[in-house]
Coordinates of C-alpha atoms in Angstrom, one line a residue:
M232 CA 31.7 -90.2 -25.3
G233 CA 29.5 -91.4 -22.5
K234 CA 31.7 -94.5 -22.0
L235 CA 34.9 -92.5 -22.2
N236 CA 33.7 -90.0 -19.6
L237 CA 32.6 -92.9 -17.3
L238 CA 36.1 -94.5 -17.7
I239 CA 37.8 -91.2 -16.9
T240 CA 35.7 -90.7 -13.8
S241 CA 36.3 -94.2 -12.6
I242 CA 40.1 -94.0 -12.9
L243 CA 40.2 -90.7 -11.0
T244 CA 38.0 -92.0 -8.4
I245 CA 40.6 -94.8 -7.9
L246 CA 43.7 -92.3 -8.0
L247 CA 42.6 -89.5 -5.9
P248 CA 42.1 -91.5 -2.7
F249 CA 45.7 -92.8 -3.1
F250 CA 47.0 -89.3 -3.2
A251 CA 44.8 -88.2 -0.3
S252 CA 45.7 -91.2 2.0
A253 CA 49.5 -91.1 1.6
Q254 CA 51.0 -90.2 4.8
D255 CA 54.1 -90.8 7.3
S256 CA 52.7 -91.6 10.7
T257 CA 54.7 -90.6 13.7
E258 CA 54.2 -90.7 17.4
T259 CA 53.3 -86.9 17.5
K260 CA 50.9 -87.3 14.6
E261 CA 52.9 -84.5 12.8
E262 CA 52.2 -85.8 9.3
W263 CA 52.6 -84.8 5.6
K264 CA 49.2 -85.3 3.9
W265 CA 48.7 -85.4 0.2
D266 CA 45.2 -84.6 0.9
W267 CA 43.6 -81.6 -0.8
E268 CA 41.1 -81.6 2.1
W269 CA 43.8 -81.3 4.9
D270 CA 41.3 -82.2 7.6
D271 CA 43.7 -81.7 10.7
E272 CA 43.2 -79.7 13.8
E273 CA 44.2 -76.5 12.2
W274 CA 41.0 -76.1 10.5
T275 CA 37.4 -76.0 11.4
D276 CA 34.7 -78.0 9.5
W277 CA 33.7 -76.7 6.2
E278 CA 30.9 -74.2 6.5
S279 CA 27.6 -74.9 4.7
K280 CA 27.8 -74.4 0.7
S281 CA 26.5 -71.1 -0.6
P282 CA 25.1 -71.0 -4.1
T283 CA 27.3 -68.8 -6.3
I284 CA 27.0 -67.1 -9.8
S285 CA 30.0 -65.5 -11.5
F286 CA 30.1 -63.4 -14.7
H287 CA 33.3 -62.7 -16.6
Y288 CA 34.5 -60.7 -19.6
G289 CA 37.9 -60.9 -21.1
I290 CA 40.4 -61.0 -23.9
S291 CA 41.7 -64.0 -25.5
E292 CA 44.7 -65.0 -27.6
L293 CA 44.6 -68.4 -29.6
S294 CA 47.8 -70.2 -30.9
R295 CA 49.1 -73.7 -32.0
K296 CA 52.9 -74.0 -32.3
D297 CA 52.8 -75.6 -35.8
I298 CA 50.1 -73.3 -37.4
Q299 CA 52.1 -70.4 -39.0
S300 CA 49.0 -68.2 -39.6
S301 CA 47.9 -65.9 -36.9
F302 CA 44.4 -66.2 -35.1
S303 CA 42.4 -63.0 -35.0
N304 CA 41.8 -61.1 -31.9
N305 CA 39.2 -62.7 -29.6
N306 CA 37.0 -61.5 -26.7
L307 CA 35.0 -63.7 -24.2
I308 CA 32.1 -63.8 -22.0
E309 CA 31.6 -66.5 -19.3
L310 CA 29.1 -67.8 -16.9
K311 CA 29.8 -69.9 -13.9
L312 CA 27.3 -71.7 -11.5
G313 CA 28.3 -73.5 -8.3
H314 CA 28.9 -73.3 -4.6
T315 CA 31.5 -71.7 -2.5
S316 CA 32.6 -73.1 1.0
L317 CA 35.0 -71.7 3.7
K318 CA 37.0 -73.1 6.5
S319 CA 38.4 -71.1 9.4
S320 CA 41.9 -71.6 10.8
K321 CA 42.1 -72.1 14.6
F322 CA 45.6 -70.6 14.7
A323 CA 45.2 -67.4 12.5
E324 CA 42.0 -65.4 12.9
S325 CA 42.7 -63.5 9.7
L326 CA 42.9 -66.8 7.5
N327 CA 40.2 -68.9 5.7
K328 CA 40.4 -71.8 3.4
Y329 CA 38.2 -71.2 0.3
R330 CA 36.7 -73.4 -2.2
Y331 CA 34.6 -72.7 -5.3
N332 CA 33.2 -75.8 -7.3
Y333 CA 31.3 -74.7 -10.4
L334 CA 30.1 -75.5 -13.9
F335 CA 30.9 -73.0 -16.6
I336 CA 30.1 -72.0 -20.2
T337 CA 32.2 -69.6 -22.3
H338 CA 31.7 -67.9 -25.6
N339 CA 35.0 -66.7 -27.3
S340 CA 34.8 -65.1 -30.7
T341 CA 36.3 -62.6 -33.1
N342 CA 33.1 -60.9 -33.4
L343 CA 33.1 -60.1 -29.7
A344 CA 36.3 -58.3 -30.4
G345 CA 34.9 -56.1 -33.1
G346 CA 35.4 -58.4 -36.2
L347 CA 38.4 -59.4 -38.3
D348 CA 41.3 -57.1 -38.7
S349 CA 43.1 -58.6 -41.5
P350 CA 42.0 -61.1 -44.2
V351 CA 45.3 -63.2 -43.5
E352 CA 44.0 -64.1 -40.0
I353 CA 42.0 -67.0 -38.9
E354 CA 38.6 -65.9 -37.7
T355 CA 37.0 -68.1 -35.0
D356 CA 33.8 -68.5 -33.2
N357 CA 34.2 -70.7 -30.1
W358 CA 32.1 -72.4 -27.2
R359 CA 33.6 -74.1 -24.3
F360 CA 31.8 -75.8 -21.2
G361 CA 33.2 -77.9 -18.3
F362 CA 33.5 -78.2 -14.6
A363 CA 36.0 -76.7 -12.3
R364 CA 37.5 -76.4 -8.8
S365 CA 38.9 -73.2 -7.5
S366 CA 40.8 -73.1 -4.2
G367 CA 42.9 -70.8 -2.1
Y368 CA 43.4 -69.1 1.3
S369 CA 41.8 -65.8 2.0
Y370 CA 43.0 -62.9 4.2
K371 CA 40.0 -61.5 6.2
I372 CA 39.8 -57.8 6.5
G373 CA 37.0 -56.9 8.8
N374 CA 33.7 -58.8 8.9
N375 CA 32.8 -59.0 5.2
I376 CA 35.9 -58.1 3.3
S377 CA 38.6 -60.5 2.2
V378 CA 41.4 -60.9 -0.3
I379 CA 41.6 -64.3 -1.9
P380 CA 44.6 -65.3 -4.2
Y381 CA 43.5 -68.5 -5.9
F382 CA 44.3 -71.4 -8.2
T383 CA 41.7 -73.2 -10.5
G384 CA 41.9 -76.6 -12.4
S385 CA 39.2 -77.7 -14.9
W386 CA 38.3 -80.2 -17.5
D387 CA 36.5 -78.8 -20.5
W388 CA 35.1 -79.3 -24.0
T389 CA 35.6 -76.8 -26.7
M390 CA 34.1 -76.4 -30.3
I391 CA 36.2 -74.1 -32.5
D392 CA 34.4 -72.9 -35.7
Y393 CA 36.8 -71.1 -38.0
K394 CA 36.7 -69.0 -41.2
I395 CA 39.6 -68.3 -43.5
S396 CA 40.1 -66.5 -46.7
P397 CA 40.6 -68.9 -49.7
D398 CA 43.0 -66.5 -51.4
V399 CA 45.7 -66.7 -48.8
D400 CA 48.2 -69.4 -49.5
Q401 CA 49.4 -69.8 -45.8
L402 CA 45.8 -70.3 -44.5
I403 CA 45.3 -73.0 -47.1
I404 CA 48.4 -74.7 -45.9
D405 CA 47.3 -74.6 -42.2
E406 CA 43.7 -75.6 -43.0
P407 CA 44.2 -79.4 -42.7
K408 CA 45.3 -78.9 -39.0
L409 CA 42.3 -76.6 -38.4
M410 CA 39.9 -79.1 -39.8
L411 CA 40.7 -81.4 -36.8
Y412 CA 38.8 -79.0 -34.6
D413 CA 36.1 -77.6 -36.8
D414 CA 32.5 -77.9 -35.6
V415 CA 33.2 -80.7 -33.1
F416 CA 33.7 -80.5 -29.3
R417 CA 37.2 -81.5 -28.3
F418 CA 38.4 -82.3 -24.8
G419 CA 40.9 -80.2 -23.0
T420 CA 42.1 -79.0 -19.6
S421 CA 42.5 -75.5 -18.2
N422 CA 44.3 -73.8 -15.2
E423 CA 43.6 -70.3 -14.0
G424 CA 45.2 -68.1 -11.3
G425 CA 43.8 -64.9 -10.1
I426 CA 42.6 -62.7 -7.1
R427 CA 39.2 -62.3 -5.7
I428 CA 38.4 -59.3 -3.5
Q429 CA 35.3 -59.7 -1.5
A430 CA 33.8 -56.2 -1.3
T431 CA 30.6 -57.0 0.6
K432 CA 29.1 -60.3 2.0
F433 CA 27.5 -60.9 -1.4
I434 CA 29.7 -59.4 -4.1
T435 CA 33.2 -60.4 -5.1
V436 CA 35.3 -58.6 -7.8
E437 CA 38.0 -60.5 -9.5
A438 CA 40.9 -60.5 -12.1
S439 CA 42.5 -63.6 -13.5
Y440 CA 44.7 -65.2 -16.1
E441 CA 43.8 -68.6 -17.7
R442 CA 45.6 -71.1 -19.9
S443 CA 43.6 -73.7 -21.7
I444 CA 44.6 -76.4 -24.1
V445 CA 42.5 -78.1 -26.7
F446 CA 43.4 -81.7 -27.8
Q447 CA 43.1 -82.4 -31.5
R448 CA 42.4 -86.1 -30.4
H449 CA 41.8 -87.5 -26.9
L450 CA 44.5 -90.1 -26.7
F451 CA 43.2 -91.6 -23.5
W452 CA 46.3 -93.7 -22.1
K453 CA 48.8 -90.8 -22.9
W454 CA 46.5 -88.2 -21.5
A455 CA 46.1 -90.5 -18.3
G456 CA 49.9 -91.0 -17.9
S457 CA 50.3 -87.1 -18.3
S458 CA 47.7 -86.5 -15.8
I459 CA 49.0 -88.9 -13.2
I460 CA 52.3 -87.0 -13.4
E461 CA 50.5 -83.7 -13.0
L462 CA 48.3 -85.1 -9.9
A463 CA 51.5 -86.4 -8.2
S464 CA 53.4 -83.2 -8.7
H465 CA 50.5 -81.2 -7.3
G466 CA 50.1 -83.7 -4.5
L467 CA 53.7 -83.3 -3.3
L468 CA 53.6 -79.6 -3.6
E469 CA 50.4 -79.3 -1.5
A470 CA 52.1 -81.6 1.0
F471 CA 55.0 -79.0 1.3
I472 CA 52.6 -76.1 1.3
N473 CA 50.6 -77.6 4.1
E474 CA 53.8 -77.6 6.2
I475 CA 54.3 -74.1 5.5
I476 CA 50.8 -73.1 6.4
K477 CA 51.2 -75.0 9.7
S478 CA 54.3 -73.1 10.8
S479 CA 53.5 -69.7 9.3
P480 CA 49.7 -69.5 8.5
E481 CA 49.8 -65.8 7.3
A482 CA 52.1 -66.8 4.6
G483 CA 49.8 -69.5 3.4
P484 CA 47.7 -67.6 0.8
V485 CA 50.6 -66.1 -1.1
V486 CA 52.7 -69.3 -0.9
Y487 CA 49.8 -71.4 -2.3
F488 CA 49.0 -69.0 -5.0
V489 CA 52.6 -68.6 -6.2
L490 CA 53.6 -72.3 -6.1
K491 CA 50.5 -73.8 -7.5
N492 CA 50.2 -71.4 -10.4
A493 CA 54.0 -71.6 -11.1
L494 CA 53.8 -75.4 -11.4
S495 CA 50.7 -75.2 -13.6
Y496 CA 52.3 -72.6 -16.0
G497 CA 55.5 -74.8 -16.2
L498 CA 53.4 -77.9 -17.2
Y499 CA 51.5 -76.0 -19.8
E500 CA 54.5 -74.6 -21.3
L501 CA 55.9 -78.1 -21.8
R502 CA 52.5 -79.0 -23.3
K503 CA 52.9 -76.5 -26.1
D504 CA 54.9 -78.9 -28.1
K505 CA 53.3 -82.2 -26.8
M506 CA 49.7 -82.0 -25.6
N507 CA 50.3 -85.2 -23.6
W508 CA 53.9 -84.4 -22.3
P509 CA 56.1 -86.2 -21.8
F510 CA 54.7 -88.7 -24.2
S511 CA 54.9 -88.2 -28.0
S512 CA 52.0 -86.3 -29.2
E513 CA 50.8 -83.6 -31.4
S514 CA 50.7 -79.8 -30.5
P515 CA 47.4 -78.5 -29.0
I516 CA 45.5 -75.3 -29.7
M517 CA 46.1 -73.0 -26.8
F518 CA 43.9 -70.3 -25.3
D519 CA 45.5 -67.5 -23.1
N520 CA 42.6 -65.5 -21.5
V521 CA 42.6 -62.5 -19.3
K522 CA 39.5 -61.9 -17.5
I523 CA 37.7 -59.7 -15.0
G524 CA 34.4 -60.5 -13.4
L525 CA 31.9 -60.3 -10.8
T526 CA 30.8 -63.1 -8.3
F527 CA 27.7 -63.2 -6.4
V528 CA 27.4 -65.5 -3.3
F529 CA 23.9 -66.1 -1.8

């Protein structure tokens, strides 16, 4: 796994500068950048990083398209540790660019939801950890209050521990697929969209919807091809959003939130059948999570 992670990191290190540097130079320097930093004259430098802690609670639904049995109801608790940064717009006093980089750990289980409702359901006890980047644009309301619609992407590793009744025929039929995940951490990806409301300088309340997929096997080259398509799609979309923000800064937060999360949702729908869409591959286990939480910025 160590060599695999090193290889993944190396490839993305090569790819990301390519997307960041692609541009069309003109005499007026009006350029489309595929850069997630967007360091043009419209924005100030990033303010210093602020240590940040987040706590979340939520409800979760598990599924896999080719598993006929139902997964039991799940609830989750989550901890995030990281740093937040802000940039101010020079052309719209009410607008900030927001970033939250963090590590997280999530516990998701049937027991947190009160236990198994029916013996014909699949009971699970799951742990997930990984790292993520959350970004968006905030509307400032007064000195310490702001509203932040955001988009988050993450890489994560999930261990699914399941229990089934040996007397239910359909559960026995589905068990070989479940065994591919049992008691081992599997690689996956997640995207999350939500709204953060900064109530005070230090406290933010938030609500979000997250979709996470867990691969039964990490087929590296197919995953890499699928990821390149996703990165290119987001890069082109962000270049378009950047032009909108330049011409209408006040529309930026909503446009960024809607378009980024719509693209992500569409890609995850395509991956219900093929985990490495568009390449031939098996269906993944999917988590659909609705979360509420508190974030503390120090």
